[in-house]
Coordinates of C-alpha atoms and ligand atoms in Angstrom, one line a residue:
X1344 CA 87.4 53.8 76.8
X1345 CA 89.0 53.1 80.3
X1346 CA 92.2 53.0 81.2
X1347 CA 94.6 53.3 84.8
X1348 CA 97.7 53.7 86.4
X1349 CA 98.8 57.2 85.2
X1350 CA 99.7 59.8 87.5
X1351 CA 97.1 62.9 86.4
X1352 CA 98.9 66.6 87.4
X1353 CA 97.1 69.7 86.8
X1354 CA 98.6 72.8 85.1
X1355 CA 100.8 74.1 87.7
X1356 CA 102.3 70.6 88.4
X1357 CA 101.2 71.2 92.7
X1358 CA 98.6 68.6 92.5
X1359 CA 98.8 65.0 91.6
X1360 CA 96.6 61.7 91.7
X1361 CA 96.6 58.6 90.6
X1362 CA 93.0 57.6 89.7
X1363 CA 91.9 53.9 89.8
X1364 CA 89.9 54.2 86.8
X1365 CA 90.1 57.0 83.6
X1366 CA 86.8 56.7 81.4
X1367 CA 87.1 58.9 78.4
X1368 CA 83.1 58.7 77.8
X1369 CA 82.0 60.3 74.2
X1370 CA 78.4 59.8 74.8
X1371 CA 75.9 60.9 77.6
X1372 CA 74.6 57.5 77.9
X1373 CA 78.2 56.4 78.4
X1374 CA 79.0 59.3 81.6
X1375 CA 75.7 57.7 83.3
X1376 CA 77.0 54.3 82.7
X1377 CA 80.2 55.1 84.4
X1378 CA 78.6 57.0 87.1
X1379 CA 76.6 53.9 87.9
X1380 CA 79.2 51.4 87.3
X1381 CA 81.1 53.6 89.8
X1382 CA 78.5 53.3 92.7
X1383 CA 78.0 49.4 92.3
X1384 CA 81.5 49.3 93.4
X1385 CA 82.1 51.7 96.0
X1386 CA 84.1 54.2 94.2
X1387 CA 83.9 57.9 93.5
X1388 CA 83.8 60.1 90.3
X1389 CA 85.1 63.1 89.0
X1390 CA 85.2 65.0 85.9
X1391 CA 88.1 66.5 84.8
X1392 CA 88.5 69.7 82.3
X1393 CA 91.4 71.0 81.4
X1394 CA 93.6 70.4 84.8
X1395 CA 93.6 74.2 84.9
X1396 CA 92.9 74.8 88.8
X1397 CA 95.6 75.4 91.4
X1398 CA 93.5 74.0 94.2
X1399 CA 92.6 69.8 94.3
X1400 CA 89.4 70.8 93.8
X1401 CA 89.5 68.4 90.3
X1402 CA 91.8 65.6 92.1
X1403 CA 90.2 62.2 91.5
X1404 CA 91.1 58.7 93.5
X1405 CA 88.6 57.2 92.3
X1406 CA 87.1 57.4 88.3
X1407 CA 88.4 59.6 86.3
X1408 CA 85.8 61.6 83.6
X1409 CA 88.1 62.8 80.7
X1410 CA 84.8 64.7 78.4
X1411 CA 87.7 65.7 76.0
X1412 CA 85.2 63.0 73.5
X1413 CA 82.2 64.8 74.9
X1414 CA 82.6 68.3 72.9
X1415 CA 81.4 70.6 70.4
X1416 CA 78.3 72.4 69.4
X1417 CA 74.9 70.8 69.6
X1418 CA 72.4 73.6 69.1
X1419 CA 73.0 77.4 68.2
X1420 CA 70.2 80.3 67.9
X1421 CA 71.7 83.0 66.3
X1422 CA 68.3 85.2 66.7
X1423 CA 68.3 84.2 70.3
X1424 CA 72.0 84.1 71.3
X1425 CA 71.4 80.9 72.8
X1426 CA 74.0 78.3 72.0
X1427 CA 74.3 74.7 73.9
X1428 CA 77.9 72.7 74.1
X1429 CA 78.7 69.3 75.1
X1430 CA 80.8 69.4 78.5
X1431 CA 84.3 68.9 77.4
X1432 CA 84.8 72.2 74.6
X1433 CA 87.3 74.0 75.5
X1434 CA 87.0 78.2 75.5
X1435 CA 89.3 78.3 72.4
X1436 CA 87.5 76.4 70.4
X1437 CA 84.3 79.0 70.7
X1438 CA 85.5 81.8 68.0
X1439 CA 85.3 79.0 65.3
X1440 CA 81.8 77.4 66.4
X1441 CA 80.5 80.6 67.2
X1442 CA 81.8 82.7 64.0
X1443 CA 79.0 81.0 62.0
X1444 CA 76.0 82.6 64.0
X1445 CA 78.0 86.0 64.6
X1446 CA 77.9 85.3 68.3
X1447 CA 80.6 85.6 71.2
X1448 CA 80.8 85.4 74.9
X1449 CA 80.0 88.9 76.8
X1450 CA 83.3 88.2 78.7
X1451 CA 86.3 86.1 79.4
X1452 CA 89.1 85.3 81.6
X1453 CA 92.8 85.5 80.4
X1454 CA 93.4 82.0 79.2
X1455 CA 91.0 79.7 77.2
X1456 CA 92.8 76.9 77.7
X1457 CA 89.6 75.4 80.2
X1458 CA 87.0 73.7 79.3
X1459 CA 83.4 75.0 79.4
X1460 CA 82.3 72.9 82.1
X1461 CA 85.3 73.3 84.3
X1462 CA 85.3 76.9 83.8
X1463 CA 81.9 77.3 84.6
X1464 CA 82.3 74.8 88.0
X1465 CA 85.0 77.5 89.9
X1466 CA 83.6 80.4 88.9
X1467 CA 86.2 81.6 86.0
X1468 CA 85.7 85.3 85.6
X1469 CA 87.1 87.9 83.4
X1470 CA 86.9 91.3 84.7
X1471 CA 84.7 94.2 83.9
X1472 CA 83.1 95.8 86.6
X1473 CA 79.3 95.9 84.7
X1474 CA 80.1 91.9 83.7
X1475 CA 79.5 89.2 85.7
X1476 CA 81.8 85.8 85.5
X1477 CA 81.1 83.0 83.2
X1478 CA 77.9 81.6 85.5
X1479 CA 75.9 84.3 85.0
X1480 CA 76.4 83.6 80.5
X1481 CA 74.7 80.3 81.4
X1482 CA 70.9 80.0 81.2
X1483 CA 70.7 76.0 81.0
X1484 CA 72.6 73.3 81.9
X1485 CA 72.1 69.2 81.6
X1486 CA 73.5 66.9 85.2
X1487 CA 74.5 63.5 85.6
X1488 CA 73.3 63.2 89.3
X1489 CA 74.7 60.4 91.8
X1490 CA 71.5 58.0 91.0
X1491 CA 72.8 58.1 87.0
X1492 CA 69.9 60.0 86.4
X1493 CA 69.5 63.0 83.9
X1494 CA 68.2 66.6 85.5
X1495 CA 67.7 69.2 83.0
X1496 CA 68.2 72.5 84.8
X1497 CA 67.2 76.0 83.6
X1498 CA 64.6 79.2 83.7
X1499 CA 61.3 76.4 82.9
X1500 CA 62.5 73.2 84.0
X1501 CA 63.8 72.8 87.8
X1502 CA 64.4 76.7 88.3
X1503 CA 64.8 76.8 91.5
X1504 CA 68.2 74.5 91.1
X1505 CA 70.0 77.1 88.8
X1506 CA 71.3 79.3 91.3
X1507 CA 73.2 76.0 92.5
X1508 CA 73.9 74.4 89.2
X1509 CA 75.6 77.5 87.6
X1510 CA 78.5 77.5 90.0
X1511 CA 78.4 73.7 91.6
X1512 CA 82.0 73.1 92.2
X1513 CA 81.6 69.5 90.7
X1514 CA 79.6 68.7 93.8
X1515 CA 76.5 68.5 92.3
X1516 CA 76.8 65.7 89.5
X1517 CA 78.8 65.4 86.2
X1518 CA 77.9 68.2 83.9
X1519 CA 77.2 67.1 80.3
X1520 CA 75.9 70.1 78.1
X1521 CA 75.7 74.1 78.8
X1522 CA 73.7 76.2 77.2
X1523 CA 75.2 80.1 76.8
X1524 CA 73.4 83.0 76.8
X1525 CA 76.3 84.9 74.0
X1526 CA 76.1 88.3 72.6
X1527 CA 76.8 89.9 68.8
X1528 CA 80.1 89.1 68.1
X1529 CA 82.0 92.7 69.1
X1530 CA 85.7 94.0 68.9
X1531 CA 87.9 95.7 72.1
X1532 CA 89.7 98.6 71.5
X1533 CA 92.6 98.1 74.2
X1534 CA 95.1 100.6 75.7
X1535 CA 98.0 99.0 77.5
X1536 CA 99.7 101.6 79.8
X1537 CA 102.5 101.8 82.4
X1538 CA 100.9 104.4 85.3
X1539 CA 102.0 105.3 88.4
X1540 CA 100.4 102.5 91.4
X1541 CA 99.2 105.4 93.5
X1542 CA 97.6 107.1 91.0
X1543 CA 96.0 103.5 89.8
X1544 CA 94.5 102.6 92.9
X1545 CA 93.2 106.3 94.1
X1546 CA 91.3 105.9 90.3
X1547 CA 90.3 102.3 90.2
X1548 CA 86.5 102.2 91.3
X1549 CA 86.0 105.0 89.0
X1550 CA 88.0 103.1 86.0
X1551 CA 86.4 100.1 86.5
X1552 CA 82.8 101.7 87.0
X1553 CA 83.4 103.7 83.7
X1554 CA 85.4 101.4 81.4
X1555 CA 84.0 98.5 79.6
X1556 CA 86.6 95.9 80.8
X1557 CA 89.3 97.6 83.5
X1558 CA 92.5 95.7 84.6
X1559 CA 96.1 96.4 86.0
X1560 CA 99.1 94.2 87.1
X1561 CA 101.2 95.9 90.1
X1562 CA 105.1 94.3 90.1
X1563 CA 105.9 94.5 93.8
X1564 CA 109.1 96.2 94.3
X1565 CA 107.9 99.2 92.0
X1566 CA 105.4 101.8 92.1
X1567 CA 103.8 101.0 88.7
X1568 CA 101.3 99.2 87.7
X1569 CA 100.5 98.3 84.1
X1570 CA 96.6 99.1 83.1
X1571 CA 94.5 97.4 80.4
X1572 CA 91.2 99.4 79.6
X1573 CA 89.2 97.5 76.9
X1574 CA 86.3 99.0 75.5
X1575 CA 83.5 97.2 73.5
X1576 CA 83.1 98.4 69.9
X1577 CA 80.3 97.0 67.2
X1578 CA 82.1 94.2 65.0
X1579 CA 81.5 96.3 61.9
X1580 CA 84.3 98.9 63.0
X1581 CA 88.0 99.0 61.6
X1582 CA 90.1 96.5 63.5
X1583 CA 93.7 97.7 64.1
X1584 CA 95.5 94.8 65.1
X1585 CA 98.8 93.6 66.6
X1586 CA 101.2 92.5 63.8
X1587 CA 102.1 89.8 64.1
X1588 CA 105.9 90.7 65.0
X1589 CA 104.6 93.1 67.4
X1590 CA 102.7 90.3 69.2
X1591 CA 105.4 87.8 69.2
X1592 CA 107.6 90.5 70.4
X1593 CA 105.3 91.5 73.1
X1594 CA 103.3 88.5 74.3
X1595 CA 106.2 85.4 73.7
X1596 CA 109.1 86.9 73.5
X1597 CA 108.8 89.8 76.3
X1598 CA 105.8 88.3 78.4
X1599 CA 106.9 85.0 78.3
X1600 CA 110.1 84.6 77.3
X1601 CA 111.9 87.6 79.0
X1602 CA 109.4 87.1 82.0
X1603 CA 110.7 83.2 82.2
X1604 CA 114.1 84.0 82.8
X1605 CA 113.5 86.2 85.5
X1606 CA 111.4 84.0 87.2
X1607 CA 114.2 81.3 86.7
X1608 CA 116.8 83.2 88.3
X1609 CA 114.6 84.5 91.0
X1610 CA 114.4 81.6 92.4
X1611 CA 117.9 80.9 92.1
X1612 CA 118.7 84.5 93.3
X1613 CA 116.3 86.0 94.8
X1614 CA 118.2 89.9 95.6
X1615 CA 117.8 90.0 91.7
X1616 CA 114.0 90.5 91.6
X1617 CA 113.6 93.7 92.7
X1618 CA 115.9 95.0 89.8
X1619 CA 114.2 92.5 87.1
X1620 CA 111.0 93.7 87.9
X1621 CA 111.6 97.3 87.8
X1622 CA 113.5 96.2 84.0
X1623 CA 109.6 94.4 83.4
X1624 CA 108.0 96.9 83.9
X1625 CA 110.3 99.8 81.6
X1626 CA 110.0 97.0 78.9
X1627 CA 106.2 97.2 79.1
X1628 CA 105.5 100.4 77.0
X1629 CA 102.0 101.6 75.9
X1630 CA 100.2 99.8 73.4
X1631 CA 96.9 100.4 71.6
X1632 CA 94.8 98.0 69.2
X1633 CA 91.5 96.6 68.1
X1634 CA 90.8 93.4 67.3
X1635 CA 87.4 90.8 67.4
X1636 CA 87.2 90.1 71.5
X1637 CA 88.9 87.0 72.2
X1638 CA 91.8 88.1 70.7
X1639 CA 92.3 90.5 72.7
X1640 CA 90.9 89.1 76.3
X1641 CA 92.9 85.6 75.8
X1642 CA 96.8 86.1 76.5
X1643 CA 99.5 82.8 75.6
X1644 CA 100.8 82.0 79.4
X1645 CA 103.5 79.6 79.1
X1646 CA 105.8 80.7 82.4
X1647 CA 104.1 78.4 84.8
X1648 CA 102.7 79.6 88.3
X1649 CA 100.7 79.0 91.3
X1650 CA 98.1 81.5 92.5
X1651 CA 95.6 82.5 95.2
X1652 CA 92.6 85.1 94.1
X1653 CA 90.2 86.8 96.8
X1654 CA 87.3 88.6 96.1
X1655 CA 86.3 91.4 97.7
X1656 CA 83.9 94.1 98.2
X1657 CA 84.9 96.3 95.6
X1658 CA 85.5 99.5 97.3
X1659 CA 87.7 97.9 99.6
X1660 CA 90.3 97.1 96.8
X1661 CA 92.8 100.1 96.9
X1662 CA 92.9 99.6 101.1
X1663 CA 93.9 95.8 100.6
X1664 CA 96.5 96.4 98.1
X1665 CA 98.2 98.9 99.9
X1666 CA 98.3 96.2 102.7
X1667 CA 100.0 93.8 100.6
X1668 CA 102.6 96.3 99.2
X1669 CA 103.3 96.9 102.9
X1670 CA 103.5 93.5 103.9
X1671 CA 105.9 92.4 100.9
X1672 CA 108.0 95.3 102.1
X1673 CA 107.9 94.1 105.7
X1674 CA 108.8 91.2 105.2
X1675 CA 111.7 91.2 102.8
X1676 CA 110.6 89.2 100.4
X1677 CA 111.4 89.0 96.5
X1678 CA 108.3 88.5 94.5
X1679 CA 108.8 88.1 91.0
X1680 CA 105.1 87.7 89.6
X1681 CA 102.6 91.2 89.8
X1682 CA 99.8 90.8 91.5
X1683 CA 96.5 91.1 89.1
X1684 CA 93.8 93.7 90.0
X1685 CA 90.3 92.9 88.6
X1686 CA 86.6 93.5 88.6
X1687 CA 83.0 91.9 88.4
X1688 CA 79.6 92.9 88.8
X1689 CA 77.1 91.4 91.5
X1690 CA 75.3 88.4 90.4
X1691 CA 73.4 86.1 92.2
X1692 CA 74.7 82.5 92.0
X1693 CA 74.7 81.0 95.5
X1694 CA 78.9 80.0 95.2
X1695 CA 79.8 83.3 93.3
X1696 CA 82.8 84.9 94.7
X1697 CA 80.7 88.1 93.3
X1698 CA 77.3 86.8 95.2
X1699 CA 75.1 90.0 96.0
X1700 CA 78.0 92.7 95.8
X1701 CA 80.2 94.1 93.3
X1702 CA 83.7 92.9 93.5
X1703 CA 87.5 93.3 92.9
X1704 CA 89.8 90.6 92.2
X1705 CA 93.4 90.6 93.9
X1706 CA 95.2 87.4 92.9
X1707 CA 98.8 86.8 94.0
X1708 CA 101.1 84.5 92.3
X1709 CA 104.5 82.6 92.2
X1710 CA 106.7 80.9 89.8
X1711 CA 105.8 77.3 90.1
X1712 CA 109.2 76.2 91.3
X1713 CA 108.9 78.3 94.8
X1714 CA 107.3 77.3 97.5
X1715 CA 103.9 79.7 97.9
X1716 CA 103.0 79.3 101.5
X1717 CA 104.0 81.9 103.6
X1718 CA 103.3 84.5 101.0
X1719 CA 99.6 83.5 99.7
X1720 CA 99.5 82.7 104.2
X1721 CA 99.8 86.7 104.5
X1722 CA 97.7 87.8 101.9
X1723 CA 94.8 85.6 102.7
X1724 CA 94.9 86.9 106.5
X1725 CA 94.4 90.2 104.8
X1726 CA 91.9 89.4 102.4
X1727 CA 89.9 87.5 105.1
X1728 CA 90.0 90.7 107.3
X1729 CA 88.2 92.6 104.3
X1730 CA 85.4 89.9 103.9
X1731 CA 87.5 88.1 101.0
X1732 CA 85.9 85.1 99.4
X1733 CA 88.5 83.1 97.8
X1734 CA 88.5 81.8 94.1
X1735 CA 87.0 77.9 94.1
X1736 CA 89.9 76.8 91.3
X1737 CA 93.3 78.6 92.5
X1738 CA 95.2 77.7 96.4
X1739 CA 93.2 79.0 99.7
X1740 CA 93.3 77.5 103.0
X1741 CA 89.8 78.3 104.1
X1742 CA 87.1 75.3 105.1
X1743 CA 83.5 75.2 105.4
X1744 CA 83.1 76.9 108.6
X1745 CA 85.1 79.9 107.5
X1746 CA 83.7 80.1 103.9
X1747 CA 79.8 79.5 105.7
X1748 CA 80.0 83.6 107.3
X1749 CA 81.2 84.5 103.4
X1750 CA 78.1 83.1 101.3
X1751 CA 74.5 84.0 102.6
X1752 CA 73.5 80.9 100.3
X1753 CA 75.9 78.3 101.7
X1754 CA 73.1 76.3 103.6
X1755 CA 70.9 76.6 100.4
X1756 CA 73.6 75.1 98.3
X1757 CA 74.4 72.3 101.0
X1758 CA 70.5 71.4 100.7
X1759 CA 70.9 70.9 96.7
X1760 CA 73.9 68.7 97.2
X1761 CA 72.2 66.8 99.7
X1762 CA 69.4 66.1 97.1
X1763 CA 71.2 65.6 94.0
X1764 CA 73.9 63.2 95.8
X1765 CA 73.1 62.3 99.2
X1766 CA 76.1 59.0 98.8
X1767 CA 78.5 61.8 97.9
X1768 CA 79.5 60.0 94.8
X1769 CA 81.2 63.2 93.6
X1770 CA 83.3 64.2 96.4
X1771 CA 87.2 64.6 97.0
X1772 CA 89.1 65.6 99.7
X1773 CA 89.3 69.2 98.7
X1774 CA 85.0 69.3 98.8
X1775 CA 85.3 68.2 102.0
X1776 CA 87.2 70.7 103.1
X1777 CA 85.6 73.6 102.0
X1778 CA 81.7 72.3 101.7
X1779 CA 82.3 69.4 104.6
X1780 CA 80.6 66.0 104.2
Ligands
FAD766 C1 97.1 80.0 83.3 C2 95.8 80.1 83.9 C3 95.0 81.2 83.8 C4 93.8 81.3 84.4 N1 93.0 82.4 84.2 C5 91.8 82.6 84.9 C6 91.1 83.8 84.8 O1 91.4 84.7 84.0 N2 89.9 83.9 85.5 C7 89.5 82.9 86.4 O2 88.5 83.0 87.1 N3 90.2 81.7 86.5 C8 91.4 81.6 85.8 N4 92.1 80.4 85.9 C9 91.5 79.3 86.7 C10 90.7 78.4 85.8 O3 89.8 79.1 85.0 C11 89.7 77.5 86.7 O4 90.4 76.8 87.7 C12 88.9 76.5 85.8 O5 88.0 75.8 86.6 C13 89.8 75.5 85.1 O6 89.0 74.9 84.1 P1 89.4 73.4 83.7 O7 88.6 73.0 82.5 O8 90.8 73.2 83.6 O9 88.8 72.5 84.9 P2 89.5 71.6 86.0 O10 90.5 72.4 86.7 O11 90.0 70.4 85.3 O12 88.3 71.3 86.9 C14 87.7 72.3 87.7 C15 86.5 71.7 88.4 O13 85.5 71.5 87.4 C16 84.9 70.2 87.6 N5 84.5 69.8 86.3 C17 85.1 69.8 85.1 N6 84.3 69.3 84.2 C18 83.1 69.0 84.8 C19 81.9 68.4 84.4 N7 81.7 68.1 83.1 N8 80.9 68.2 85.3 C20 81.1 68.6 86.6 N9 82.2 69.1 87.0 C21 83.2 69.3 86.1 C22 86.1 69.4 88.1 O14 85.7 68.2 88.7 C23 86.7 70.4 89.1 O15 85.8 70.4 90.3 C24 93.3 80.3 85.3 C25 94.1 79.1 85.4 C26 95.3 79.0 84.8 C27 96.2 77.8 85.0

C-alpha cells in the first residue's frame, strides 16, 4: 500500500515531515521492493516505529516504511528462550505472544508503546544496574541493506556485524525480523517510596548495585525524590497486585491526570510550580506490590513531554545531579517535570550509550507546550563535562565530531555503514548530524 501527502509528527508533536511516499509493506519481499524502487528514483528511505523519539532521528522526506503490516511472532523456543518477531510488533503486544512459551524480556523501559525494531535502533533501556538495554536481549537480526539485499546477522552468520546491527540507528538498512534472547517469565516485587534527595543520591550506586531494578524521580524545587526498587521473583510466587482502583487512582488519575494540570498551568504561571511540585510529591505516598514484570515496568504516560537523557559513567551520577539542582536554582527557573535517575550495566554494542562502562541515566524533561532549549542547553554542558553520551531517540545537540571522543567504536561503526549503504539510501538530516555523511 502507498500513499502521500500527510504530515507524519512523532509523539511529542516537536518533529514533523511530510514524506513523498508512505509504503505500508506486509511482506519482506515487499520492504526490498520499496527499498529498490526507492534508489531507481533518487529518493531515500526510512522506517518508522512507533514515532516515539524526541530527536528527527525517524524523520523521513523521502519513503516512508510504516512495518505496522510487518508484525508478530514467527518462531519461539521455549527451551531455548529464543523467540524471533517481524519488525513492526510493538513491546505491548509481547506478554500475549510470549505467555504461551512462559517467556519475557529480562528488562524494559517505562513505556511499551515502541515498536521492537525502533526500540532496539536508539538504544531503549530500562534500568537495572546488572541489566543491559534492549540490544544486548537481541542475538539475531534480519537487514534490508541499500542494494535490496537480505543480510542475516547473528553469533554464526556475519558475526562480526552484530556489534553494529544491535544498535544501528536506522543507518544500517531496514530492519525486518529480531530474534530475542527472553528469560522465564518472572514477577517484581516493587516498593514505591518518597525519601529524602540527599540521602538518595549519597546511596544510589550502592542501591543500584544491590537491587534488581533501582530507579528514582527528583521534582526540582524539593528535596525528595521518589524511589522505585523492583526486585525479580520466580513466576510461581503470590502476586499482590494493584486493584484496580488503586491503580487508576495512582497511575491516571494522580500521575496523569493531577500531574496534567500542573503542567498546564505551569506554563501558563510558572511561580506556581515550585508549590505544585512540592503538592506531587506529598501525593506520592509509599506503595508496595507484586505483579508478572511488564506490569509493573510499563507506566500509562499520557501528559505529553520533550526530553534529553545522558549517560554517564555511573559513579559520577550523584556529582551531576547536584549540578543540575544548582543550576535550576541559579537560574530561576520553574521546572515542572522530575528529572529520572537510572541505571545499566556495561555491554558492548559499538552505539551503546552503556559501551564498555557501567552507567546512570539522568534524563530531563518538559511539558511539551514549553520551549526546552535553554534548559536541556545547561544540562547537556554538564553532562558533556562528565563524559555524557546522549540517548540516540530523545533531543541533544551533539554531532559527529563531538560524539567520535564518546564511542571507542565510532570508526568501526562508520566502516559497517560504509559497507552496508555506501549511496546512503537510509539517511536523514538528523544521521548526518550526529554520524556525518
Ligand atoms: C513516553 C515515552 C517514554 C519513553 N521511555 C523510554 C525508556 O524508558 N527508555 C528509553 O531508552 N527510551 C524511552 N523512550 C524513547 C523511545 O524508546 C525510543 O525513542 C524508541 O526508539 C522509540 O521507538 P519507536 O518504535 O517509536 O521508533 P521511532 O521513534 O519511530 O524510530 C526510531 C528509529 O528507529 C528506526 N527504525 C524503526 N523501525 C525500523 C526498522 N524496521 N528498521 C530500521 N530502522 C528502524 C527509525 O528509522 C528511527 O531511526 C520513550 C519515549 C517516549 C515518547
Amino acid at each position: 500500500m502507498s500513499a502521500s501527502g500527510a504530515v507524519w509528527r512523532n509523539w511529542a508533536r516537536n518533529q514533523a515531515v511530510t514524506p513523498v511516499r508512505v509504503e505500508r509493506p506486509s511482506t519482506v519481499a515487499a520492504v526490498q521492493r520499496a527499498v529498490v524502487a526507492a534508489g531507481k528514483v533518487g529518493l531515500r528511505v526510512k522506517a518508522v516505529g512507533s514515532g516515539h523519539s524526541f530527536s528527527g532521528i525517524a524523520l523521513a522526506p523521502g519513503v516512508q516504511l510504516d512495518l505496522f503490516d510487518l508484525a508478530g511472532l514467527i518462531d519461539a523456543d521455549a527451551a531455548s528462550g529464543r523467540v524471533t518477531l517481524a519488525a513492526g510488533t510493538r513491546l505491548f503486544e509481547l506478554p500475549r505472544l510470549l505467555r504461551p512459551y512462559g517467556l519475557a524480556l529480562a528488562n524494559m523501559g517505562d513505556v511499551d508503546r515502541q515498536t521492537i525494531s525502533g526500540a532496539l535502533s536508539t538504544g531503549t533501556h530500562g534500568t537495572g544496574g546488572r541489566f543491559g538495554g534492549l540490544a544486548t536481549q537481541v542475538v539475531a537480526l534480519t537487514l534490508v541493506t541499500g542494494d535490496g539485499s537480505l543480510l542475516h546477522v547473528s553469533e554464526t552468520e556475519n558475526p562480526e556485524l552484530l556489534p553494529a546491527a544491535r544498535i544501528g540507528l536506522g543507518a544500517l538498512g531496514i530492519v525486518v525480523d529480531v530474534t530475542v534472547q527472553c528469560v522465564p517469565a518472572y514477577l517484581l516485587h516493587a516498593i514505591e517510596a518518597s525519601e529524602p534527595l540527599e540521602e538518595v543520591l549519597e546511596r544510589y550506586l550502592d542501591r543500584s548495585d544491590r537491587h534488581d531494578h533501582f530507579e528514582f524521580y527528583w521534582f526540582p524545587h524539593t528535596e525528595t525524590a521518589l524511589t522505585k526498587t523492583n526486585t525479580r521473583l520466580p513466576v510461581t510466587d503470590e502476586r499482590s497486585p494493584l486493584g484496580a482502583v488503586s491503580r487508576w487512582v495512582d497511575d491516571e488519575l494522580l500521575a496523569n491526570g493531577v500531574y496534567r494540570g500542573i503542567c498546564a498551568l505551569g506554563a501558563l504561571a510558572p511561580a506556581t510550580v515550585p508549590r505544585s511540585t512540592r503538592l506531587a510529591t506529598r501525593l506520592s505516598g509509599r506503595r508496595e506490590f507484586t505483579d508478572v514484570s511488564h506490569r509493573v515496568f510499563v507506566t500509562n504516560r499520557t501528559v505529553r513531554f520533550q526530553e534529553m537523557e545522558y549517560a554517564l559513567p555511573r559513579a559520577l551520577v550523584p556529582a551531576a545531579l547536584r549540578e543540575v539542582r544548582e543550576l535550576i536554582a541559579a537560574r530561576g527557573w520553574r521546572i515542572s517535570f522530575p528529572v529520572e535517575v537510572r541505571s545499566a550495566a556495561a555491554d558492548d554494542v559499538w552505539l551503546s550509550t552503556a559501551n564498555g562502562r557501567d552507567t546512570g541515566y539522568i534524563a530531563v524533561h518538559r511539558y511539551y507546550r514549553e520551549d526546552p532549549a535553554a534548559y536541556f542547553q545547561a544540562v547537556e554542558a554538564i553532562m558533556r563535562a562528565h563524559g555524557g553520551r546522549p540517548h540516540w531517540g530523545k533531543m541533544h545537540d551533539r554531532d559527529a565530531a563531538s560524539l567520535r571522543a564518546e564511542y571507542p567504536h565510532f570508526d568501526d561503526f562508520l566502516s559497517v555503514r560504509d559497507r552496508l549503504d555506501p549511496e546512503r539510501r537510509f539517511a536523514n538530516s538528523y544521521l548526518e548530524r550526529v554520524l556525518g555523511r
